[in-house]
Short mmCIF file of C-alpha atoms and ligand atoms in Angstrom, two decimals:
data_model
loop_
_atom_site.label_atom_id
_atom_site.label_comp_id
_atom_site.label_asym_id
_atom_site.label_seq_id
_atom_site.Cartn_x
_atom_site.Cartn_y
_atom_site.Cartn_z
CA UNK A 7 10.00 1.75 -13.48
CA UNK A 8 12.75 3.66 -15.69
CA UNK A 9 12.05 4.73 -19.62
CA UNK A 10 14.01 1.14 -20.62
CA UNK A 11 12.28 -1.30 -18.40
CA UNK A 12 9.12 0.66 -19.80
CA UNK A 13 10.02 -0.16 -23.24
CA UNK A 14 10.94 -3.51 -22.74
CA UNK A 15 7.53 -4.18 -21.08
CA UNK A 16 5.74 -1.94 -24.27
CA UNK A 17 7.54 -4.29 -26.27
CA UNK A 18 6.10 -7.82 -24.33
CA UNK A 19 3.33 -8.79 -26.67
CA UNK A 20 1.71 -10.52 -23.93
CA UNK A 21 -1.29 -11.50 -26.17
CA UNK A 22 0.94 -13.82 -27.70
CA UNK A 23 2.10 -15.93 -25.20
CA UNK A 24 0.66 -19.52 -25.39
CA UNK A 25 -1.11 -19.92 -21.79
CA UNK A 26 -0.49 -24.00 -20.87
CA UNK A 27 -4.42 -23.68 -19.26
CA UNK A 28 -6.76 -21.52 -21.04
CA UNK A 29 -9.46 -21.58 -17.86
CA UNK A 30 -10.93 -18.37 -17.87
CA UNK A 31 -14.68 -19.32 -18.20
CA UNK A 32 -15.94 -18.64 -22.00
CA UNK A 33 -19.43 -16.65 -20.96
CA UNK A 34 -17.07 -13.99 -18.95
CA UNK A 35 -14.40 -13.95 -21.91
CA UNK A 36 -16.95 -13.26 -24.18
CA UNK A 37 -18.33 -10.38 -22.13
CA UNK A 38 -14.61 -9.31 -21.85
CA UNK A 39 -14.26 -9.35 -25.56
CA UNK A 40 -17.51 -7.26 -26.30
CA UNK A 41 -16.01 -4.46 -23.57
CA UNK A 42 -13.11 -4.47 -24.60
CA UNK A 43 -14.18 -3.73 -28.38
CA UNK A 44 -14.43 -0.41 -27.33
CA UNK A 45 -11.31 0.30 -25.68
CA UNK A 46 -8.89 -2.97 -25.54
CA UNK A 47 -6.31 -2.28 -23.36
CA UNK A 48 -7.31 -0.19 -20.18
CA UNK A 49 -11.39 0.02 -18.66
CA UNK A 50 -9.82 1.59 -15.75
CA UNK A 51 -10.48 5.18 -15.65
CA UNK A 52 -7.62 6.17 -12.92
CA UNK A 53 -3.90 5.57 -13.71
CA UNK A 54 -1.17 6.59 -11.04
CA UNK A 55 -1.99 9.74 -10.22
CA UNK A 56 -4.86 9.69 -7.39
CA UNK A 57 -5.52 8.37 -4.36
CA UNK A 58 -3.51 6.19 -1.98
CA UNK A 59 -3.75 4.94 1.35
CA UNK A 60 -0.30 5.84 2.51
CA UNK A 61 -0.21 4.57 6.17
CA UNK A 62 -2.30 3.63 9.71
CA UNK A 63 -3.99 6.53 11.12
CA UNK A 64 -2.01 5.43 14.42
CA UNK A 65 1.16 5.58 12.60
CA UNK A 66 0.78 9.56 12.42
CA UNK A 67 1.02 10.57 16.30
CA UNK A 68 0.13 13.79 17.81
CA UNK A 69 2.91 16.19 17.91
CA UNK A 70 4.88 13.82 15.71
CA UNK A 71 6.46 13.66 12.16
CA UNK A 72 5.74 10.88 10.09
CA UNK A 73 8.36 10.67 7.20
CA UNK A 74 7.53 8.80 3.95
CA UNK A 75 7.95 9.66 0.05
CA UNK A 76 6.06 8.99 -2.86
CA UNK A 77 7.40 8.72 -6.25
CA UNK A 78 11.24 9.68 -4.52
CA UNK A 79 9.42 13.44 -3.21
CA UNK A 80 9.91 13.15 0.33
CA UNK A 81 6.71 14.30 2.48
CA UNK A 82 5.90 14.42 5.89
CA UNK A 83 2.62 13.56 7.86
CA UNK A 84 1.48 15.15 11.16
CA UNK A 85 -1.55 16.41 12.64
CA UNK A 86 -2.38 19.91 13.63
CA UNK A 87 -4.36 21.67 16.44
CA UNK A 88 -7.77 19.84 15.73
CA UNK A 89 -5.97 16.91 15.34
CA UNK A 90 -6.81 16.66 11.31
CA UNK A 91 -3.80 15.44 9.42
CA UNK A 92 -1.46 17.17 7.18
CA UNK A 93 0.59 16.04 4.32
CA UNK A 94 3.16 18.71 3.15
CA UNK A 95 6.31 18.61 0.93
CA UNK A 96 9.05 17.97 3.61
CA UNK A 97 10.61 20.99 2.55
CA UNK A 98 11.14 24.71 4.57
CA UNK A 99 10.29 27.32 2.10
CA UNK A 100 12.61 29.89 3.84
CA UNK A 101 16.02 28.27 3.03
CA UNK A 102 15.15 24.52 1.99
CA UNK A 103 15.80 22.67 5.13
CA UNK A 104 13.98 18.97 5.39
CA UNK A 105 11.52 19.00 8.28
CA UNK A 106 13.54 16.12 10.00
CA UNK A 107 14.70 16.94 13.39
CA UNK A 108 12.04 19.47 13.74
CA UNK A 109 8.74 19.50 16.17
CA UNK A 110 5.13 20.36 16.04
CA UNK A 111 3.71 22.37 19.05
CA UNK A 112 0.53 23.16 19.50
CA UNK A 113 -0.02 21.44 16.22
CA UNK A 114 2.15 24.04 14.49
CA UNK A 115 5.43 22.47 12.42
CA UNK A 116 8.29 24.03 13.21
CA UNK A 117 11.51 24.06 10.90
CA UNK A 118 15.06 23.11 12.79
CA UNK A 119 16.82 25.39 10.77
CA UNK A 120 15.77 28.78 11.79
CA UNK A 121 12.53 27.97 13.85
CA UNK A 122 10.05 28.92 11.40
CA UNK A 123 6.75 27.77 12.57
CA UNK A 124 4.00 27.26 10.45
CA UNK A 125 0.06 27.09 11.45
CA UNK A 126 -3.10 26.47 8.74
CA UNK A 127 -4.54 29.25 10.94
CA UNK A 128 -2.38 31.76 12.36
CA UNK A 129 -2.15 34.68 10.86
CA UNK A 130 -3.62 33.10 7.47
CA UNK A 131 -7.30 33.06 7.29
CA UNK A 132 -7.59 30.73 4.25
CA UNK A 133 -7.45 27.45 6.36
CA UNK A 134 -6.48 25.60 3.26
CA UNK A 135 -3.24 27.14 3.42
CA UNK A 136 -0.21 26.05 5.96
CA UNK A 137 1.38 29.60 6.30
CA UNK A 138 4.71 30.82 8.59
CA UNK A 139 3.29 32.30 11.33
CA UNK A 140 6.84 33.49 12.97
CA UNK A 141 10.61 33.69 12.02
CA UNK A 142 12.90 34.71 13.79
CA UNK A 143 14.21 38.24 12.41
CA UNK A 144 11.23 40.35 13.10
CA UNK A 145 12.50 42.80 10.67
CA UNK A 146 10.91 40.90 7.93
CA UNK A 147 7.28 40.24 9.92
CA UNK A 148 5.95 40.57 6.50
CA UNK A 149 7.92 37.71 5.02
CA UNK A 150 6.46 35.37 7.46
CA UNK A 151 3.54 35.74 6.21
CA UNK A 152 4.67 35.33 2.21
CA UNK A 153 5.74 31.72 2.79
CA UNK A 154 3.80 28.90 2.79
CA UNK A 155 4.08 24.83 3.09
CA UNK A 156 3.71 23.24 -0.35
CA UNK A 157 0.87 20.39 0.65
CA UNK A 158 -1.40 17.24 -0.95
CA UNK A 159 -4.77 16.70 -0.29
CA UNK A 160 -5.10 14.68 2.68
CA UNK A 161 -8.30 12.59 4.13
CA UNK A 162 -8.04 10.33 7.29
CA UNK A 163 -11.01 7.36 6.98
CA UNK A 164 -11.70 3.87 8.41
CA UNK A 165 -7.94 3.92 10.03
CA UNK A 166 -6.10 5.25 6.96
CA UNK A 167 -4.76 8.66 5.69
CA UNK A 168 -5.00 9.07 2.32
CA UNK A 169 -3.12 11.49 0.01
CA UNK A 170 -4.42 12.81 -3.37
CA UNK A 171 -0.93 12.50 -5.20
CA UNK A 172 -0.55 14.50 -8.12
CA UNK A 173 3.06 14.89 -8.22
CA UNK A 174 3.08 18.71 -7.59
CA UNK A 175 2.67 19.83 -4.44
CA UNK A 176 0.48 22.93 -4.04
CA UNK A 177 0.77 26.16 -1.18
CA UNK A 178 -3.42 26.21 -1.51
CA UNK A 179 -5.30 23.09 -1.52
CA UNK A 180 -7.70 24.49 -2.94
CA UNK A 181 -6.17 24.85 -6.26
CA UNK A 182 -6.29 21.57 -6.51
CA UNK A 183 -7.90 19.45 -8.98
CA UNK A 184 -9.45 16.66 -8.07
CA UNK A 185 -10.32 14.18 -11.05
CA UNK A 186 -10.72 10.38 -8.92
CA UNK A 187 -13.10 10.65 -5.78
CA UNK A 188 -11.95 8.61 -3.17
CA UNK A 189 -14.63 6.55 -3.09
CA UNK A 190 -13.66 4.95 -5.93
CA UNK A 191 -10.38 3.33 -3.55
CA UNK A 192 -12.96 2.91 -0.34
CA UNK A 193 -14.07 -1.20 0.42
CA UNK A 194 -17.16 0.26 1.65
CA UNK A 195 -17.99 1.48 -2.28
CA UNK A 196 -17.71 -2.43 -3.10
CA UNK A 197 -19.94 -3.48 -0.58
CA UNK A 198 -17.57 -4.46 2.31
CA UNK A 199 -19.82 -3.64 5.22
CA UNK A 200 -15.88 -2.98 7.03
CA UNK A 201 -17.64 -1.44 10.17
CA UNK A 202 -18.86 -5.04 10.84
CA UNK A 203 -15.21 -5.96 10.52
CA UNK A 204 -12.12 -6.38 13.82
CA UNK A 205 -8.56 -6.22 12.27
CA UNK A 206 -5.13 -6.92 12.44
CA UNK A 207 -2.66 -4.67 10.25
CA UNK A 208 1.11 -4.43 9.51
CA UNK A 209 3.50 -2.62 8.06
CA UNK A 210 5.73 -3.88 5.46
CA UNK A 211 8.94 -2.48 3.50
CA UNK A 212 10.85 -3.53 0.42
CA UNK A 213 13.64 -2.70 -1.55
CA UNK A 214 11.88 -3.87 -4.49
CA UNK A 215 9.78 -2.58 -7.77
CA UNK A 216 6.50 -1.31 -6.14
CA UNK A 217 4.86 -2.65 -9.40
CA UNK A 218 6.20 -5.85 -8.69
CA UNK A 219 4.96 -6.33 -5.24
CA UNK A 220 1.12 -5.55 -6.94
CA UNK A 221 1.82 -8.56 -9.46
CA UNK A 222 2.91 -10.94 -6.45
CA UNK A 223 -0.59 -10.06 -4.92
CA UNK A 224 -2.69 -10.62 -8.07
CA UNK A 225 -0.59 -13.89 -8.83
CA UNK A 226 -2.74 -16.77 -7.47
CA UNK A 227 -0.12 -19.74 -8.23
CA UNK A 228 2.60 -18.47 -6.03
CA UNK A 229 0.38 -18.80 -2.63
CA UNK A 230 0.47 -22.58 -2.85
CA UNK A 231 4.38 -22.56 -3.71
CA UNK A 232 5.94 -19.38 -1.50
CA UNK A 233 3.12 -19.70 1.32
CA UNK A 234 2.34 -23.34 1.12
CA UNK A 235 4.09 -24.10 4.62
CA UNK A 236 3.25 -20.70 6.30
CA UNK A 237 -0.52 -20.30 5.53
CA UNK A 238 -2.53 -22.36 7.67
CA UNK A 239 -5.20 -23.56 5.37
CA UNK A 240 -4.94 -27.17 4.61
CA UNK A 241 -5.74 -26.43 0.99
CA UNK A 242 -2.93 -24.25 0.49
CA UNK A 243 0.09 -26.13 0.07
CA UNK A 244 2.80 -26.79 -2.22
CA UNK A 245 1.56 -30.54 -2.58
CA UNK A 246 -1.95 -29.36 -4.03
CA UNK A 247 -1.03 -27.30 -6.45
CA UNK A 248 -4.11 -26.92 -8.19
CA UNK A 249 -5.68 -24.89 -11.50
CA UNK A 250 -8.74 -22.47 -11.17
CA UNK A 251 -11.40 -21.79 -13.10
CA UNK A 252 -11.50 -17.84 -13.61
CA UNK A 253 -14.40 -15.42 -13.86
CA UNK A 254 -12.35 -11.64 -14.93
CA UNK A 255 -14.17 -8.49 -15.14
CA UNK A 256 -12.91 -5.39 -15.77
CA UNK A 257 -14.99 -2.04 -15.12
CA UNK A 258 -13.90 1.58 -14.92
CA UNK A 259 -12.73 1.41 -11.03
CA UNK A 260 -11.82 -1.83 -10.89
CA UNK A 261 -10.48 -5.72 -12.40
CA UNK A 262 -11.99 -8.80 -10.58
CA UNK A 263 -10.80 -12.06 -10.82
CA UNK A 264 -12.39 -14.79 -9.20
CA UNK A 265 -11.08 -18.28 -8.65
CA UNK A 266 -13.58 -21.58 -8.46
CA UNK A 267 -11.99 -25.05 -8.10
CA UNK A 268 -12.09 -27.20 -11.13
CA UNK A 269 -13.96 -29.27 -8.69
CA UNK A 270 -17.16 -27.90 -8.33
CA UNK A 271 -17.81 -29.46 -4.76
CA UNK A 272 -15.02 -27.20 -3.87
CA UNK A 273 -16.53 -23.51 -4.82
CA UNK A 274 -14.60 -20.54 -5.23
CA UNK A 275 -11.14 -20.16 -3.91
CA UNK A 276 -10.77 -16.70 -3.71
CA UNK A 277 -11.47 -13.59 -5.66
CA UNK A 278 -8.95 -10.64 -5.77
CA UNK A 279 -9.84 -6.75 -6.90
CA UNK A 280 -7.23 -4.54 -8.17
CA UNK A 281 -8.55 -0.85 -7.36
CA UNK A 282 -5.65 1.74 -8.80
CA UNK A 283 -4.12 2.85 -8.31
CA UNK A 284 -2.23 0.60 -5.31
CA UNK A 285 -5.03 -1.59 -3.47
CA UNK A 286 -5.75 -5.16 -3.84
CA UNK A 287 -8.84 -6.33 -1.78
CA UNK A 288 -8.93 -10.41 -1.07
CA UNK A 289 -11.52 -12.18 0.01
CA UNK A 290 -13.76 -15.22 -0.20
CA UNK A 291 -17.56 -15.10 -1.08
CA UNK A 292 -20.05 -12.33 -1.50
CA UNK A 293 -18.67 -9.18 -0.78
CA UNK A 294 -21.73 -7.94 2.10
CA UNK A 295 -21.21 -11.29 3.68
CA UNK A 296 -17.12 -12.22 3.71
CA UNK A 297 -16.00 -13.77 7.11
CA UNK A 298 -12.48 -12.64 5.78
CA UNK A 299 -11.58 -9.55 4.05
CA UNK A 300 -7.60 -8.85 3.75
CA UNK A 301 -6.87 -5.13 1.95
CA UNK A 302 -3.24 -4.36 0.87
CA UNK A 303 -1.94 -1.18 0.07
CA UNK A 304 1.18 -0.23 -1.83
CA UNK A 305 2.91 2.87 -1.44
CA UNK A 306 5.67 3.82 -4.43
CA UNK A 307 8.40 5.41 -1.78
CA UNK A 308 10.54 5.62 -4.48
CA UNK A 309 12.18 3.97 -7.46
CA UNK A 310 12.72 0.32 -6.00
CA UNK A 311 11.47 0.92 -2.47
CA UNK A 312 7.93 0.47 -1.74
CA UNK A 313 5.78 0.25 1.61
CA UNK A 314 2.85 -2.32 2.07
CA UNK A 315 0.32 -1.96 4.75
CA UNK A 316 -1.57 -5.14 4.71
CA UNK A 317 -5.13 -5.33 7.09
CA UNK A 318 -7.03 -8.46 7.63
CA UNK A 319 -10.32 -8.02 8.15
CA UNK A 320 -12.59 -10.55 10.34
CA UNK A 321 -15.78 -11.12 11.43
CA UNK A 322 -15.27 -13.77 13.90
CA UNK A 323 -12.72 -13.51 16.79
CA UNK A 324 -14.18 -10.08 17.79
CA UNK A 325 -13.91 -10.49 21.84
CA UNK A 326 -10.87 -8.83 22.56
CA UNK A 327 -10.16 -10.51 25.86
CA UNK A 328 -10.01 -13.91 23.97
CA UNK A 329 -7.87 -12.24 21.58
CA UNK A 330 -5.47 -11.15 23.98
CA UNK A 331 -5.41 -14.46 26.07
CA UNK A 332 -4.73 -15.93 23.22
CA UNK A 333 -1.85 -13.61 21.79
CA UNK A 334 -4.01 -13.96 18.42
CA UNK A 335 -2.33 -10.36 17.21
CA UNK A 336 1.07 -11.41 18.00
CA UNK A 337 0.73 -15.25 16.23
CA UNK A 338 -1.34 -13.06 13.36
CA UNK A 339 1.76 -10.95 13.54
CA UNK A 340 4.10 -13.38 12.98
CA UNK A 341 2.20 -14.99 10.01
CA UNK A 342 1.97 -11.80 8.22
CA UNK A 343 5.74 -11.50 8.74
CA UNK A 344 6.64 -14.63 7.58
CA UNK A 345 4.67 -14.34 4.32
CA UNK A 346 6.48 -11.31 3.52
CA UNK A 347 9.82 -12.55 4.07
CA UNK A 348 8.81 -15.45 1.53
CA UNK A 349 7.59 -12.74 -0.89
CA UNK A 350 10.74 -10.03 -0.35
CA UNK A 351 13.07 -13.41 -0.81
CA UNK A 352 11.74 -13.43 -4.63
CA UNK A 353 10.76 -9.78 -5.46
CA UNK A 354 14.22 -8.32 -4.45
CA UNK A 355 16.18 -10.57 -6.89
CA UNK A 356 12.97 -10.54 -9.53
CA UNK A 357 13.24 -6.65 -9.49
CA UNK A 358 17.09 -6.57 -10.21
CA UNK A 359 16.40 -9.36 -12.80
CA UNK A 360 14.00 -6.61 -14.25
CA UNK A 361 16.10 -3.56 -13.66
CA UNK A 362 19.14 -5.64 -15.05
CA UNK A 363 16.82 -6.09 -18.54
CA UNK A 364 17.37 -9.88 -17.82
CA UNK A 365 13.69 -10.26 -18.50
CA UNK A 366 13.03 -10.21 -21.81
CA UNK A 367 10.06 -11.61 -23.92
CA UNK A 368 10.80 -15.49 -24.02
CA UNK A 369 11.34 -15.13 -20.29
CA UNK A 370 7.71 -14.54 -19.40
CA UNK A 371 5.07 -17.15 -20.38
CA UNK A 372 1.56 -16.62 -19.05
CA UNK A 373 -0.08 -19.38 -17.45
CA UNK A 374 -4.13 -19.23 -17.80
CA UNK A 375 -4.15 -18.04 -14.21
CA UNK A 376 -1.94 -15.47 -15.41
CA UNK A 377 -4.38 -13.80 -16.93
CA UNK A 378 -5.12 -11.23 -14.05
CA UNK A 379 -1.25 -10.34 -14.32
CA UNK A 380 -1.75 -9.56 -17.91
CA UNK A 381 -4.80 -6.78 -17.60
CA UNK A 382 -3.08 -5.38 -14.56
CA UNK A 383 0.58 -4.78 -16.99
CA UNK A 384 -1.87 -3.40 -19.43
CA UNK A 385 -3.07 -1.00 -17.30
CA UNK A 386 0.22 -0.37 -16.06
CA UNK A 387 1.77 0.40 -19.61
CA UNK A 388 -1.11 3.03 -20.25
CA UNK A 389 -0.70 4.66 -16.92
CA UNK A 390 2.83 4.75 -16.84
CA UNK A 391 2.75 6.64 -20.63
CA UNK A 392 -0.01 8.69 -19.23
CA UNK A 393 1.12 9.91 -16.35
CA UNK A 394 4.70 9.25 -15.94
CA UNK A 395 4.91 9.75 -12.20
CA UNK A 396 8.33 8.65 -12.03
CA UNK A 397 9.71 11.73 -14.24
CA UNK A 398 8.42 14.22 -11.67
CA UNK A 399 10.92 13.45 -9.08
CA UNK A 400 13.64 11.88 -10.81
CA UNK A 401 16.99 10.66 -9.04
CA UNK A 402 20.16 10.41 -10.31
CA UNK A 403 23.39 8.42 -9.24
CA UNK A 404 24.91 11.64 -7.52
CA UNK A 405 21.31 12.25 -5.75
CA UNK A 406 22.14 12.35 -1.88
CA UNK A 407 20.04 8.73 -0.41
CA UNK A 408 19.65 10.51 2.86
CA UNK A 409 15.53 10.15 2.44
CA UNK A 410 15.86 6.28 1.12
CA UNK A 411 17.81 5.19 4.28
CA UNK A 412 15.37 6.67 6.92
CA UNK A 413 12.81 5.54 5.29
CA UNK A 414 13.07 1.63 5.63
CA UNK A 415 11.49 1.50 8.92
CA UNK A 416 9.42 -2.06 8.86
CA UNK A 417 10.52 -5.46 8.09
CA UNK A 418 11.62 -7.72 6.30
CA UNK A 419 14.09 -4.70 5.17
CA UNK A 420 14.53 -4.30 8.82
CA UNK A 421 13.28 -7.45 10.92
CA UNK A 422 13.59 -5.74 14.35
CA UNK A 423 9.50 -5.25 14.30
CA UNK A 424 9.73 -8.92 13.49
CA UNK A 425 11.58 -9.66 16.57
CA UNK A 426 10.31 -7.77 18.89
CA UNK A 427 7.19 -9.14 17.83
CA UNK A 428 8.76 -12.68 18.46
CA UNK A 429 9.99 -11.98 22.20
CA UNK A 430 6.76 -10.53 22.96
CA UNK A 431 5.01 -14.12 22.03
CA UNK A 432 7.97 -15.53 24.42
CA UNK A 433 7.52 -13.23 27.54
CA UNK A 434 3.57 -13.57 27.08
CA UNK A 435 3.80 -17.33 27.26
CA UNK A 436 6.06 -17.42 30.31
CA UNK A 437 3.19 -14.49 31.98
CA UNK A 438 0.19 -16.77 31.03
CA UNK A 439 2.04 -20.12 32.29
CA UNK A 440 3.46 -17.97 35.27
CA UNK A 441 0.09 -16.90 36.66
CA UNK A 442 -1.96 -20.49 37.21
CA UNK A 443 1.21 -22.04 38.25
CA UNK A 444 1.36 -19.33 41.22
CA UNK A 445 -2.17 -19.49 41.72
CA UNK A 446 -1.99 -22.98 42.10
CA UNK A 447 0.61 -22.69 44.57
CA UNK A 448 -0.85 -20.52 46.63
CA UNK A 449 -3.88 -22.75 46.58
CA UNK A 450 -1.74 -25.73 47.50
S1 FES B 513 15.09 26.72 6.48
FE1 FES B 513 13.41 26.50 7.77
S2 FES B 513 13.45 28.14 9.07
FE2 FES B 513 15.11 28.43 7.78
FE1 FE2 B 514 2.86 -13.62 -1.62
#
């Protein structure tokens, strides 16, 4: 978000909006009001700076590169000898070549400029440090040993790697401080028991405001209207459009919301968790006990591109043969797709709307169910003053895009995942119709 669409949004006095349905419930409003005596406008303790999940663990291949940015600083991925992953600065400290085009071997990068090869061991001994172990003029042996990989903190856990993002990449890791643990991000912490879990994940980009794409997944009305005809749950439709009543809290690592049905027969909806700084956690029940836990992650890329990697968690549907026989990943696939295609068709024009200044303070009004939206642009506001992670990289119209056009590798920016995805349901069909009717002949 740039210094102007900051201002305009410092300038939304979102208090004052009239919501059309006031339905958060008064007993949590007036435990809300009590905490928020002390500090009104942001429990959360982390702002932007910290930890994010920034892609699969089998997105980041042995003895490959695994490009991505954060905050417009392109960085690069891989794993070394022992297989533990590595997030550096894709930069060559010898003459400032990008990493792209180059190779690991033996877990060691090595630059395609002038083959500089760099190892967390070789001749280094502090293992927290990614030094050159060989370039090629051998009259400066010592200067191999002078340069090092600027890197982030990096932790691989239940099937994510996770980068402690600061904005300044370090040579030493251990310089680093670290002030969030990432516990506070882990579903585990919340009482997820995620071991219990199977799942089914995808990879999602968009040329849109990475703040934006958060809002769309705290904003409970748009599921019946976007996703009404793609979601298959008979309750969510654009026909039933339907209020909630709302229980918010907000703590120091977190903002709940969760949605009951006016109708108490009904129960609770859903309840959503924002966890900064880029996780949303959705689910249905008590946390130990969901049948159905879906965790989305949003990765800032850069200004106006951002990555989603969305997981469904489930407890049922665990035998993988079924699964398979069944093509349940592909069809899961292809929802998942869908429902970000109806999401990118508003957040690409919403963003330029936003970048445009086109939304100004008459154009938002807050519905009740809103209200989720409003604590999370509170939080927002203070952690974009605070941190201001988008004025360590900046960009500028003459700044080369060669980083932002690699980098949209998943759909909907680039449906060809979508479409393979599609043939594969096709050519598994024919194989599973194929197979009794030869059977069958045979038998005959
Ligand atoms: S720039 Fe990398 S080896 Fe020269
Ligand atoms: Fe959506």
């Amino acid at each position: 978000m740039s210094q102007e669409e900051l201002k305009q949004f410092n300038s939304l006095n979102l208090a004052d909006s009239t919501p059309m349905n006031q339905s958060i419930d008064s007993k949590s409003e007036s435990l809300l009001s009590e905490k928020t005596a002390i500090q009104p406008s942001n429990q959360l303790e982390s702002g932007l700076l910290g930890w994010y999940a920034t892609c699969s663990s089998r997105a980041v291949k042995r003895d490959e590169l695994y490009l991505f940015s954060m905050y417009n600083e392109p960085l690069i991925l891989y794993r070394d000898k022992d297989l533990n992953v590595k997030c550096i600065k894709d930069m060559c400290p010898h003459r400032g070549a990008s990493f792209t085009g180059g190779q690991i071997k033996e877990g060691e990068l090595i630059c395609p400029y002038h083959g500089a090869r760099f190892s967390s061991k070789g001749e280094c001994t502090n293992l927290d440090r990614i030094t050159c172990s060989h370039i090629v003029d051998t009259n400066y042996d010592n200067y191999a040993k002078k340069i090092h990989l600027s890197q982030y903190p990096c932790i691989e856990k239940n099937g994510y790697i996770y980068i402690y993002y600061t904005g300044k990449a370090k040579t030493n890791l251990s310089d680093f401080e670290i002030n969030y643990p990432l516990e506070n991000s882990l579903a585990e912490s919340y009482g997820f028991k995620i071991s219990e879990y199977e799942y089914e994940e995808v990879t999602v980009d968009f040329k849109a405001d990475w703040a934006r794409i958060i809002e769309n997944h705290l904003d409970i009305l748009h599921i019946f209207w976007v996703h009404g005809d793609t979601i298959p749950d008979k309750d969510v439709s654009r026909n039933i459009i339907t209020s909630f009543n709302q229980a918010i809290t907000r703590e120091a690592r977190q903002i709940q919301s969760k949605y009951n049905h006016k109708d108490k027969s009904k129960g609770e909806f859903i309840t959503i968790k924002f966890i900064p700084p880029g996780r949303v956690i959705i689910y249905k029940g008590e946390e130990e006990s969901s049948r159905y836990v879906q965790v989305l992650d949003h990765i800032p890329l850069a200004e106006n591109r951002a990555r989603v990697i969305v997981r469904h968690y489930r407890r049922f549907m665990k035998n993988k043969l079924l699964t398979n026989l069944i093509l349940f990943k592909n069809l899961q696939h292809r929802v998942f797709y869908k429902v970000f295609s109806e999401d990118y068709m508003i957040l690409k024009t919403q963003s330029f709307n936003q970048q445009m200044g086109y939304i100004e303070k008459d154009n938002v009004k807050l519905l009740g169910e809103d209200k989720m939206v409003q604590y999370y642009w509170d939080w927002l506001q203070n952690a974009l003053i605070k941190d201001r992670p988008w004025e360590l990289h900046p960009t500028n119209a003459h700044t080369n895009t060669v980083h932002k056009d690699m980098e949209m590798l998943y759909p909907p920016e680039n449906p060809k995942l979508a479409k393979s995805n599609q043939r594969a349901i096709a050519m598994k069909l024919v194989i599973r119709l194929i197979v009794p009717l030869g059977l069958l002949l045979l038998i005959l």
